[in-house]
Coordinates of C-alpha atoms in Angstrom, one line a residue:
M27 CA 28.7 -10.9 151.3
V28 CA 25.4 -9.1 151.8
E29 CA 22.3 -11.3 151.8
P30 CA 19.6 -10.7 149.2
Y31 CA 16.3 -9.3 150.4
C32 CA 14.7 -12.8 150.3
G33 CA 17.6 -14.2 152.4
A34 CA 20.4 -16.5 151.8
A35 CA 20.0 -19.3 149.2
P36 CA 18.1 -22.2 150.9
L37 CA 18.9 -25.9 150.8
P38 CA 16.1 -28.1 149.6
A39 CA 15.4 -29.5 153.1
E40 CA 14.8 -26.0 154.6
L41 CA 12.8 -24.4 151.8
I42 CA 9.4 -25.1 153.2
S43 CA 10.3 -23.1 156.3
R44 CA 11.6 -20.0 154.4
W45 CA 8.5 -17.8 154.5
N46 CA 9.1 -14.0 154.3
F47 CA 7.1 -12.4 157.1
D48 CA 8.6 -8.9 156.8
P49 CA 6.1 -6.7 158.7
A50 CA 6.5 -3.8 156.4
L51 CA 5.9 -6.0 153.3
L52 CA 2.8 -7.6 154.8
A53 CA 1.4 -4.2 155.8
V54 CA 1.9 -2.8 152.3
L55 CA 0.5 -5.8 150.5
G56 CA -2.5 -6.2 152.9
G57 CA -3.3 -2.4 153.0
A58 CA -2.8 -1.7 149.3
G59 CA -4.8 -4.9 148.3
L60 CA -7.7 -4.1 150.5
L61 CA -7.8 -0.4 149.4
H62 CA -7.7 -1.5 145.8
I63 CA -10.7 -3.9 146.2
W64 CA -12.6 -1.4 148.4
A65 CA -12.2 1.2 145.7
L66 CA -14.1 -1.1 143.3
R67 CA -17.1 -1.5 145.6
D68 CA -19.3 1.1 143.8
E69 CA -19.0 -0.6 140.4
A70 CA -20.8 -3.8 141.5
P71 CA -21.3 -6.0 144.6
L72 CA -17.8 -7.4 145.4
G73 CA -19.0 -11.0 145.0
Q74 CA -20.1 -10.3 141.5
N75 CA -17.4 -7.7 140.6
R76 CA -15.1 -9.0 137.9
R77 CA -12.6 -6.2 138.5
A78 CA -12.5 -7.1 142.2
V79 CA -11.8 -10.8 141.3
L80 CA -8.9 -9.7 139.0
A81 CA -7.5 -7.4 141.7
A82 CA -7.7 -10.1 144.4
T83 CA -5.9 -12.5 142.0
G84 CA -3.2 -10.0 141.3
W85 CA -2.5 -9.3 144.9
A86 CA -2.6 -13.0 145.8
L87 CA 0.1 -13.6 143.1
L88 CA 2.2 -10.9 144.7
V89 CA 1.9 -12.6 148.1
I90 CA 3.0 -15.9 146.5
L91 CA 6.0 -14.2 144.8
L92 CA 7.2 -12.2 147.8
V93 CA 6.0 -14.0 151.0
S94 CA 6.0 -17.7 150.1
P95 CA 9.2 -19.8 150.0
L96 CA 9.5 -19.0 146.3
C97 CA 11.0 -15.7 147.4
A98 CA 13.9 -17.5 149.1
L99 CA 14.3 -19.9 146.2
T100 CA 15.0 -16.9 143.9
S101 CA 18.2 -16.4 146.0
A102 CA 19.4 -19.9 144.9
L103 CA 18.2 -20.2 141.3
F104 CA 18.3 -17.5 138.7
S105 CA 15.7 -19.5 136.7
V106 CA 13.3 -19.0 139.6
R107 CA 14.1 -15.3 139.7
V108 CA 13.4 -15.0 136.0
A109 CA 10.1 -17.0 136.5
H110 CA 9.3 -14.5 139.3
H111 CA 9.9 -11.6 137.0
V112 CA 7.8 -13.2 134.2
V113 CA 4.8 -13.6 136.6
L114 CA 5.3 -10.1 137.8
V115 CA 5.3 -8.4 134.4
A116 CA 3.0 -10.7 132.4
G117 CA 0.7 -12.0 135.2
V118 CA 0.4 -9.5 138.1
A119 CA 0.7 -6.4 135.9
P120 CA -2.1 -7.1 133.5
L121 CA -4.4 -8.3 136.3
L122 CA -3.8 -5.0 138.2
A123 CA -4.1 -2.9 135.1
L124 CA -7.4 -4.5 134.2
S125 CA -8.8 -4.2 137.7
L126 CA -8.1 -0.5 138.2
P127 CA -11.2 1.6 138.9
R128 CA -12.7 3.1 135.8
R129 CA -12.1 6.6 137.0
L130 CA -8.4 5.9 137.2
R131 CA -8.1 4.4 133.7
A132 CA -7.4 7.6 131.7
A133 CA -8.6 7.5 128.1
W134 CA -5.4 8.9 126.8
I135 CA -3.3 6.0 128.1
G136 CA -3.7 4.2 124.8
R137 CA -1.8 7.0 123.1
T138 CA 1.3 6.4 125.3
M139 CA 1.8 2.8 124.1
G140 CA 5.1 3.4 122.3
A141 CA 6.7 5.2 125.2
A142 CA 5.5 2.5 127.7
F143 CA 6.9 -0.2 125.5
I144 CA 10.3 1.5 125.2
I145 CA 10.6 2.2 129.0
H146 CA 9.5 -1.3 129.9
T147 CA 12.0 -2.9 127.5
I148 CA 14.9 -0.8 128.7
L149 CA 14.1 -1.6 132.3
L150 CA 13.7 -5.3 131.6
W151 CA 17.1 -5.5 129.9
F152 CA 18.8 -3.3 132.4
W153 CA 17.7 -5.3 135.5
H154 CA 18.8 -8.6 133.8
A155 CA 22.3 -7.3 133.0
P156 CA 24.8 -8.8 135.5
A157 CA 25.9 -5.7 137.3
P158 CA 22.5 -4.1 138.0
Y159 CA 21.2 -7.6 139.0
A160 CA 24.0 -8.1 141.4
A161 CA 23.4 -4.6 142.9
A162 CA 19.7 -5.5 143.4
L163 CA 20.7 -8.6 145.3
A164 CA 23.2 -6.8 147.5
D165 CA 21.0 -3.9 148.6
P166 CA 17.3 -4.1 149.5
R167 CA 16.7 -0.6 148.3
I168 CA 17.9 -1.4 144.8
F169 CA 16.0 -4.7 145.0
W170 CA 12.8 -2.8 145.5
A171 CA 13.7 -0.3 142.8
M172 CA 14.0 -3.3 140.5
E173 CA 10.7 -4.9 141.5
L174 CA 8.7 -1.7 141.5
S175 CA 10.1 -0.4 138.2
L176 CA 9.4 -3.7 136.5
L177 CA 5.9 -3.9 137.8
G178 CA 5.1 -0.2 137.3
S179 CA 6.4 -0.1 133.7
A180 CA 4.6 -3.3 132.9
M181 CA 1.4 -1.9 134.2
L182 CA 1.7 1.2 132.1
L183 CA 2.3 -1.0 129.0
W184 CA -0.7 -3.3 129.7
M185 CA -2.9 -0.3 130.5
A186 CA -1.9 1.1 127.1
V187 CA -2.4 -2.2 125.3
L188 CA -5.7 -2.9 126.9
S189 CA -7.1 0.6 126.4
P190 CA -10.3 0.6 124.4
F191 CA -8.9 3.7 122.6
A192 CA -5.8 2.0 121.3
R193 CA -5.6 1.2 117.6
I194 CA -5.6 -2.5 117.0
G195 CA -2.7 -2.4 114.6
A196 CA -0.5 -0.5 117.1
T197 CA -1.6 -2.8 119.9
L198 CA -0.7 -6.0 118.0
A199 CA 2.6 -4.5 117.0
I200 CA 3.5 -3.7 120.6
L201 CA 2.4 -7.2 121.8
L202 CA 4.4 -8.9 119.2
G203 CA 7.3 -6.5 119.9
S204 CA 7.2 -7.6 123.5
V205 CA 7.4 -11.2 122.5
V206 CA 10.4 -10.5 120.3
Q207 CA 12.4 -8.4 122.8
M208 CA 11.8 -10.9 125.6
G209 CA 12.8 -13.7 123.2
L210 CA 16.0 -11.9 122.4
L211 CA 16.8 -11.4 126.0
G212 CA 16.1 -15.0 126.7
A213 CA 18.4 -16.0 123.8
V214 CA 21.2 -13.9 125.1
I215 CA 20.9 -15.5 128.5
T216 CA 20.5 -19.0 127.1
F217 CA 23.4 -19.0 124.7
A218 CA 25.9 -17.3 127.0
R219 CA 29.0 -19.6 127.2
A220 CA 29.7 -18.9 130.9
P221 CA 27.6 -18.1 134.0
L222 CA 26.9 -14.4 134.1
Y223 CA 25.4 -14.0 137.5
A224 CA 27.9 -14.3 140.3
A225 CA 25.3 -14.4 143.1
H226 CA 24.2 -17.8 141.9
L227 CA 27.6 -19.4 141.7
G228 CA 28.0 -22.2 144.2
V229 CA 24.3 -22.2 145.3
T230 CA 22.6 -24.1 142.5
A231 CA 24.3 -27.5 143.0
P232 CA 22.0 -28.6 145.9
W233 CA 19.1 -28.2 143.4
G234 CA 20.7 -30.5 140.8
L235 CA 21.8 -27.8 138.4
S236 CA 25.1 -26.1 137.6
A237 CA 25.1 -22.3 137.5
L238 CA 25.3 -22.5 133.7
Q239 CA 22.4 -25.0 133.5
D240 CA 20.3 -22.8 135.8
Q241 CA 21.1 -19.8 133.6
Q242 CA 20.1 -21.7 130.4
L243 CA 16.8 -22.7 132.0
A244 CA 16.2 -19.1 133.0
G245 CA 16.8 -18.0 129.4
L246 CA 14.4 -20.6 128.1
I247 CA 11.7 -19.4 130.5
M248 CA 12.2 -15.9 129.3
W249 CA 12.2 -17.1 125.7
V250 CA 9.2 -19.3 125.5
P251 CA 6.7 -19.3 128.5
A252 CA 7.1 -15.5 128.9
S253 CA 5.7 -14.9 125.4
I254 CA 2.4 -16.8 126.1
P255 CA 0.5 -14.0 127.8
Y256 CA 1.3 -11.5 125.1
L257 CA 0.4 -13.9 122.3
A258 CA -2.8 -14.8 124.2
A259 CA -3.7 -11.1 124.5
A260 CA -3.1 -10.6 120.8
L261 CA -5.3 -13.5 119.9
A262 CA -8.0 -12.4 122.3
L263 CA -7.9 -8.9 120.9
V264 CA -8.2 -10.1 117.3
A265 CA -11.1 -12.4 118.3
S266 CA -12.9 -9.6 120.1
R267 CA -12.6 -7.3 117.1
L268 CA -13.8 -10.0 114.6
G269 CA -16.7 -10.7 116.9
R270 CA -18.3 -7.2 116.7
P271 CA -19.2 -4.7 114.0
V272 CA -16.6 -2.1 113.2
T273 CA -17.7 1.4 114.1
A274 CA -17.3 4.4 111.8
D275 CA -14.6 5.8 114.1
E276 CA -12.6 2.6 113.9
S277 CA -12.9 2.3 110.2
V278 CA -11.0 5.5 109.6
R279 CA -8.1 4.6 112.0

């Protein structure tokens, strides 16, 4: 059996030692993170630059997901893998989207919201289907295709949602649609009557869970906690629009 990118499933006693010091990964994370923050230097002093803080937070989360022992734990527990994906698409993605330099945030991105939602939804369901998921754990190249496509599509979705040119009605519909589709995926995983993910059979017991219990926990994570960032964004958007006058341009949208 081929080991996942994050290594074989760890036992509880060895988890703390299972850091991922892949040189290529460290070089990419360090280089891309520094370039991102450096690109923001002209907008404000870095110590007072809100975008730089958001960027640093996003890249720090990526380090936690891919370098810390949590990476190894995803090989044992599908619930941790799902939590990893939730943080990736609903935590890292909006942070990086919000922290992009202004010159890179194209004004027309708000008009691509529907396409971004469809692409991200398809990818999210695809990579959580048993066969593509198994392929991603068996081949590092497919693993990175999964990670990068989920992060990239989520960033496009958040860039569209957070665009100042997006219509509030469409934005709220997309945010609520995201909650619904993730809830449906979570329900499918939660109510499956048998374990769906062969890679986690026989490796969850040391963590006090059967494969089915681990899968049910994963579904609940996808169903409930995953919806919080999208609902919070919708509430923040409504609050911001209620807190300022409506312009003539917005009144005719």
